[in-house]
mmCIF file of N, CA and C in Angstrom:
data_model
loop_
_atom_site.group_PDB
_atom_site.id
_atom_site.type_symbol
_atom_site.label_atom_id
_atom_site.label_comp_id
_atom_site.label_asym_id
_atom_site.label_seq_id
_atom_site.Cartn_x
_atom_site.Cartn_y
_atom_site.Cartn_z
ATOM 1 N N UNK R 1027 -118.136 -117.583 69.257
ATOM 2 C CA UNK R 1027 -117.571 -116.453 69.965
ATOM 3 C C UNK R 1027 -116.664 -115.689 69.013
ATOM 4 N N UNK R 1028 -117.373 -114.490 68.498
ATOM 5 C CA UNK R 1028 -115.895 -113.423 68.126
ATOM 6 C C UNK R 1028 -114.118 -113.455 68.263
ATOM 7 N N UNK R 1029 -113.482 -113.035 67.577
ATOM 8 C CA UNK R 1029 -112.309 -113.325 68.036
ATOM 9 C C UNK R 1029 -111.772 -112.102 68.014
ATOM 10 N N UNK R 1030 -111.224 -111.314 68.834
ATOM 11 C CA UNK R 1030 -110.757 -110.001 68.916
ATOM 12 C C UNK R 1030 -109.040 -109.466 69.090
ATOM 13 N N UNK R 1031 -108.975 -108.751 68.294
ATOM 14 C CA UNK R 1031 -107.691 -108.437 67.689
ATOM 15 C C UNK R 1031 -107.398 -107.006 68.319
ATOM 16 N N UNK R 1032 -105.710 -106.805 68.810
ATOM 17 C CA UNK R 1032 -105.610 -105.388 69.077
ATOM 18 C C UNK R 1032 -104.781 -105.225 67.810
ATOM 19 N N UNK R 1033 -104.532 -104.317 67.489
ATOM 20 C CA UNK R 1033 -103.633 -103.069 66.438
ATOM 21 C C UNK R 1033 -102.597 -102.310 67.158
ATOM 22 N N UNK R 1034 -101.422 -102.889 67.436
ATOM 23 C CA UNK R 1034 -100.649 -102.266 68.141
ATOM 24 C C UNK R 1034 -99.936 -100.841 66.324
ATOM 25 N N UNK R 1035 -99.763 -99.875 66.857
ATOM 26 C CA UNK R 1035 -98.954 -99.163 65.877
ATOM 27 C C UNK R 1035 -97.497 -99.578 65.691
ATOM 28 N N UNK R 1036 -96.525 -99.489 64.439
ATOM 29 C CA UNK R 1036 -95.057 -99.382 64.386
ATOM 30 C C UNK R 1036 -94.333 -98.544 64.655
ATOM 31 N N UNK R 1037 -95.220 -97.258 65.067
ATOM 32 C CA UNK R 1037 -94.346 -95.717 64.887
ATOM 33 C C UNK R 1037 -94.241 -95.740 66.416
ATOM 34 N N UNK R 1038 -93.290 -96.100 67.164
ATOM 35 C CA UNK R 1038 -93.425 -95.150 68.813
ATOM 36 C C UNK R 1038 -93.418 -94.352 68.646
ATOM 37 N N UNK R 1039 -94.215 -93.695 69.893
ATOM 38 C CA UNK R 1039 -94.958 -92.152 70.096
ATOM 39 C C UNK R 1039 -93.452 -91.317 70.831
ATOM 40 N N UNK R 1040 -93.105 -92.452 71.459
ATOM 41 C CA UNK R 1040 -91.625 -91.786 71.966
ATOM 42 C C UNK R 1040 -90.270 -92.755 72.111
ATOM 43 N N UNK R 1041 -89.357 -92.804 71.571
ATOM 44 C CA UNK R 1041 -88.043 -93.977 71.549
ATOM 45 C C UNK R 1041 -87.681 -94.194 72.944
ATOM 46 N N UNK R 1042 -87.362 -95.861 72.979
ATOM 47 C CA UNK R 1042 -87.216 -96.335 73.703
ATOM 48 C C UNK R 1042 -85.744 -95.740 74.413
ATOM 49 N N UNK R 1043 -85.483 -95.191 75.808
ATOM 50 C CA UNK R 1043 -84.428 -94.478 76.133
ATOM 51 C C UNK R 1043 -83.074 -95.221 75.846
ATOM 52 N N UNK R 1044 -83.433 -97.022 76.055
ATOM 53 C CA UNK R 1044 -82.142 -98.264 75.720
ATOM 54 C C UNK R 1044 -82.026 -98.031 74.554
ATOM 55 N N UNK R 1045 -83.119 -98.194 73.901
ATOM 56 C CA UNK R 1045 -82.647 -98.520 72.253
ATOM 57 C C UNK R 1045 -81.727 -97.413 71.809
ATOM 58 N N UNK R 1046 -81.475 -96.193 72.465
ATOM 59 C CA UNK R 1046 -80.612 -95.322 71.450
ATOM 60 C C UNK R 1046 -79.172 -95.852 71.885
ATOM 61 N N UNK R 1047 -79.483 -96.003 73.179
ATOM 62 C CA UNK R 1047 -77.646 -96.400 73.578
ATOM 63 C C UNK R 1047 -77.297 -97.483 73.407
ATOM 64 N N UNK R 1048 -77.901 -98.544 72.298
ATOM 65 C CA UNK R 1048 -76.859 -99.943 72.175
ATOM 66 C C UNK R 1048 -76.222 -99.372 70.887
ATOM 67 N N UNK R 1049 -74.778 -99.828 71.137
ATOM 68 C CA UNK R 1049 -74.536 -99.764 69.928
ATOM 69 C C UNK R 1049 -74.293 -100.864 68.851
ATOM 70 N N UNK R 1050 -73.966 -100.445 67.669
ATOM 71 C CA UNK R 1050 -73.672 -100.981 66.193
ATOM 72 C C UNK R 1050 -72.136 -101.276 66.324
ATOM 73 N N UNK R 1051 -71.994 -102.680 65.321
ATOM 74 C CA UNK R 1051 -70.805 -102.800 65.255
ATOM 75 C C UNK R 1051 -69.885 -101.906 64.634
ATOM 76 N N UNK R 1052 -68.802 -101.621 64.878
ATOM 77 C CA UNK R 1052 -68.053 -100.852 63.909
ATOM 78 C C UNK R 1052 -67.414 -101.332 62.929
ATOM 79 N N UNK R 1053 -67.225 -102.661 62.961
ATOM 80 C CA UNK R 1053 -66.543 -103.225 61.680
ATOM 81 C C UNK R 1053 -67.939 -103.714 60.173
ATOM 82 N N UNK R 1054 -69.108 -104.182 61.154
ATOM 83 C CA UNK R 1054 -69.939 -103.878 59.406
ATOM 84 C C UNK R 1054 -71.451 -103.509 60.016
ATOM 85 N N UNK R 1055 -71.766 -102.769 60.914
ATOM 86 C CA UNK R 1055 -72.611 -102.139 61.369
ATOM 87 C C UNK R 1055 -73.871 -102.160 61.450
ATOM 88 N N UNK R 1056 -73.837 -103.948 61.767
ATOM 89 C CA UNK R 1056 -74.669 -103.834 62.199
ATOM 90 C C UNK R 1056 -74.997 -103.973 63.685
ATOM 91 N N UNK R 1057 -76.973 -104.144 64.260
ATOM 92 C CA UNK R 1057 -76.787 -103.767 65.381
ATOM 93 C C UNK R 1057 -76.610 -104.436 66.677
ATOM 94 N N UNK R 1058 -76.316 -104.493 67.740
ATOM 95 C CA UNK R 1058 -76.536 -105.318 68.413
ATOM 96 C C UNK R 1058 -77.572 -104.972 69.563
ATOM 97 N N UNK R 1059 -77.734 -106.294 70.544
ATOM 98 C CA UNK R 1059 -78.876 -106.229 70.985
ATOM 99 C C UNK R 1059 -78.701 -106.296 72.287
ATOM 100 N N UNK R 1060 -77.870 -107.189 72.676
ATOM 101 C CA UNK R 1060 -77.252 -107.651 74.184
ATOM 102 C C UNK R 1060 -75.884 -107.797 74.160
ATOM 103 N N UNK R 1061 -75.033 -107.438 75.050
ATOM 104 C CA UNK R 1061 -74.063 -107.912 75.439
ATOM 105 C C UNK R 1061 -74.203 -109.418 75.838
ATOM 106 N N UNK R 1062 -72.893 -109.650 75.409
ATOM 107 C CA UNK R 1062 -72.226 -110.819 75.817
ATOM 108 C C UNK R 1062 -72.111 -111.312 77.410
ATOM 109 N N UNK R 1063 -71.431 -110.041 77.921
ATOM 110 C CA UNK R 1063 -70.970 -110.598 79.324
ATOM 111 C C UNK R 1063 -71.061 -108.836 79.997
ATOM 112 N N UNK R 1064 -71.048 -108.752 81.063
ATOM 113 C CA UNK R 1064 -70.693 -107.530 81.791
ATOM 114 C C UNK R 1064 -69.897 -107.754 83.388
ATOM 115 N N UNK R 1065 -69.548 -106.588 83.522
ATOM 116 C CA UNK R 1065 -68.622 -106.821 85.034
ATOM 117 C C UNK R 1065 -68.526 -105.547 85.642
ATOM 118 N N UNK R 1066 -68.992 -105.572 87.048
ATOM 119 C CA UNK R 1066 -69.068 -104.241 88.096
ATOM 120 C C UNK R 1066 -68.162 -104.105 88.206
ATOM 121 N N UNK R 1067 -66.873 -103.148 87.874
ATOM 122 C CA UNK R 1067 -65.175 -102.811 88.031
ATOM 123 C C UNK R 1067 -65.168 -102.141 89.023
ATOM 124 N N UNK R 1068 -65.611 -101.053 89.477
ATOM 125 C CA UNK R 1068 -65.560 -100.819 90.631
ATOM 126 C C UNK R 1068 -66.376 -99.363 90.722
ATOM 127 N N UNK R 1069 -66.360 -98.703 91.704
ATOM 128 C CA UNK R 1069 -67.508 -97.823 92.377
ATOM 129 C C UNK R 1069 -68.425 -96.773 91.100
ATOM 130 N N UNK R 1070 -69.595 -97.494 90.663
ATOM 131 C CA UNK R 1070 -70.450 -97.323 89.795
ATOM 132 C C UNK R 1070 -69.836 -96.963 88.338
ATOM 133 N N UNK R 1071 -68.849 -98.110 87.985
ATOM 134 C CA UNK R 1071 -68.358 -98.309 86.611
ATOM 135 C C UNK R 1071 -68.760 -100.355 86.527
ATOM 136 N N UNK R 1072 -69.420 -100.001 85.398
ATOM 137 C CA UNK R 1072 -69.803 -101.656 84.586
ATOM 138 C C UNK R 1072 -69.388 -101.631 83.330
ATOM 139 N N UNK R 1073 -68.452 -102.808 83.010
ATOM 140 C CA UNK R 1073 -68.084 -103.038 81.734
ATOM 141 C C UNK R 1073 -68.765 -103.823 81.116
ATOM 142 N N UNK R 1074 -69.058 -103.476 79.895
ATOM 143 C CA UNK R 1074 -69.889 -104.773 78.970
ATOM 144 C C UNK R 1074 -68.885 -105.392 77.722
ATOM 145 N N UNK R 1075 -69.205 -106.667 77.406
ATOM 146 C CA UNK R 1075 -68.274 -107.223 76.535
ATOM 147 C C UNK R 1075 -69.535 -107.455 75.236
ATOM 148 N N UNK R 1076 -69.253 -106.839 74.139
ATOM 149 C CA UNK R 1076 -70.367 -107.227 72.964
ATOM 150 C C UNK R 1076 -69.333 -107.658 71.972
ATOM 151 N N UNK R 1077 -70.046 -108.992 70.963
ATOM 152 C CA UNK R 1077 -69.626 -109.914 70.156
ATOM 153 C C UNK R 1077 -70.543 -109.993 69.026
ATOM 154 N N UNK R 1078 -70.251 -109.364 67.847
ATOM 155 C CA UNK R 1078 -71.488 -108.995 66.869
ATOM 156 C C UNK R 1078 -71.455 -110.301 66.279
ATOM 157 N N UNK R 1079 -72.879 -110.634 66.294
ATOM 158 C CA UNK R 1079 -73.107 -112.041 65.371
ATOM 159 C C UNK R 1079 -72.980 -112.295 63.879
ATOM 160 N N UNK R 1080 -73.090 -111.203 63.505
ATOM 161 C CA UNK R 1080 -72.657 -111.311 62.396
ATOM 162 C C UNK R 1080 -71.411 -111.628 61.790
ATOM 163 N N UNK R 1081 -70.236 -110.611 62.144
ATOM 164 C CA UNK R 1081 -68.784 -110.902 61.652
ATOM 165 C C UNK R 1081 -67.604 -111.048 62.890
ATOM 166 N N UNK R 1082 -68.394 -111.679 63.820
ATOM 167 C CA UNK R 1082 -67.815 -111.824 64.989
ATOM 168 C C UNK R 1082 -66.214 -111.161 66.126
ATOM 169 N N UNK R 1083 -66.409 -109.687 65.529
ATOM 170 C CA UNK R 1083 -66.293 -108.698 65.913
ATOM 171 C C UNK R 1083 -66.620 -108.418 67.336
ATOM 172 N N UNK R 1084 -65.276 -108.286 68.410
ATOM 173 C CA UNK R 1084 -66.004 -108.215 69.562
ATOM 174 C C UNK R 1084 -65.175 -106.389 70.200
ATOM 175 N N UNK R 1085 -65.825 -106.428 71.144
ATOM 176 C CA UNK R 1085 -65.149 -104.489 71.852
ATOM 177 C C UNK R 1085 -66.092 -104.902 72.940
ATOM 178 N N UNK R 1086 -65.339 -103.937 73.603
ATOM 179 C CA UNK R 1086 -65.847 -103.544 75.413
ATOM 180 C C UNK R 1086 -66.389 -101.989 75.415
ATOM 181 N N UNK R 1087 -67.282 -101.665 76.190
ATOM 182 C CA UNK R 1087 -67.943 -100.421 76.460
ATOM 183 C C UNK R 1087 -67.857 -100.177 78.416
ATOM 184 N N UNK R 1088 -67.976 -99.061 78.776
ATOM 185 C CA UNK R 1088 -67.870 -98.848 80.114
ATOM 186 C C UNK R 1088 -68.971 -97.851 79.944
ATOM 187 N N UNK R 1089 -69.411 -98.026 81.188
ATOM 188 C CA UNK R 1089 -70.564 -97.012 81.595
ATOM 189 C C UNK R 1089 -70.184 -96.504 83.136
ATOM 190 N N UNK R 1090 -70.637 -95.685 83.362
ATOM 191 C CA UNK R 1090 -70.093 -95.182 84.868
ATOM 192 C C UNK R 1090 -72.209 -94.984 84.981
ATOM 193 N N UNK R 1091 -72.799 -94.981 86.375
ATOM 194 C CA UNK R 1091 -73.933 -95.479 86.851
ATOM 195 C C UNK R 1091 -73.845 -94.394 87.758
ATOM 196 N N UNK R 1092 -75.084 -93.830 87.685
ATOM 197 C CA UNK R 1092 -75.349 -92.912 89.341
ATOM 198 C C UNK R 1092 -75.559 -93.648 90.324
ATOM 199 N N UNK R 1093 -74.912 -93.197 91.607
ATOM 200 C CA UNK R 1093 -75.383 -94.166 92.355
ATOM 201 C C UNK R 1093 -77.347 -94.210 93.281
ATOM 202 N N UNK R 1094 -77.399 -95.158 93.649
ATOM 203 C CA UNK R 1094 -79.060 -94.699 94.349
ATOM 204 C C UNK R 1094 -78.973 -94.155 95.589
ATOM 205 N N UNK R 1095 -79.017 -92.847 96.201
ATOM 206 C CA UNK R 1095 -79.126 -92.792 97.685
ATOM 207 C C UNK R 1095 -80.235 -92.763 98.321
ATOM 208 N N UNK R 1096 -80.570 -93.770 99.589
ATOM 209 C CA UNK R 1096 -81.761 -94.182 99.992
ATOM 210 C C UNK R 1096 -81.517 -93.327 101.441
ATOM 211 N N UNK R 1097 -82.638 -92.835 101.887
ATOM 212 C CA UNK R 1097 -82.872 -92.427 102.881
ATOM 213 C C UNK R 1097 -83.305 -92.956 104.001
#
């Protein structure tokens, strides 16, 4: 039996909308991937806690979230 292979490309056709908003450490820049920890603070604000593996460098980020209105 044949063995069949796909060819995925390296170039996305269009960037991933996450990948632009994680950020890089600021102390030696590189990138990160996941937060550490996060926490719902209150009415559509989430804090994230990131800890760069590299030079163990940590900072907090806030995001404020639309909320969903369901009908």
């Amino acid at each position: 039996m044949p063995a069949l292979a796909e060819v995925l490309s390296t170039v996305a056709s269009r960037p991933d909308p996450r990948g632009s908003d994680l950020p890089t450490c600021p102390v030696c820049a590189d990138s990160m991937v996941a937060a550490e920890a996060s926490a719902y603070l209150h009415d559509n604000l989430i804090s994230y806690l990131w800890t760069c593996d590299t030079c163990g460098y940590g900072f907090v980020t806030k995001h404020a979230v639309k909320p969903i209105v369901c009908n």
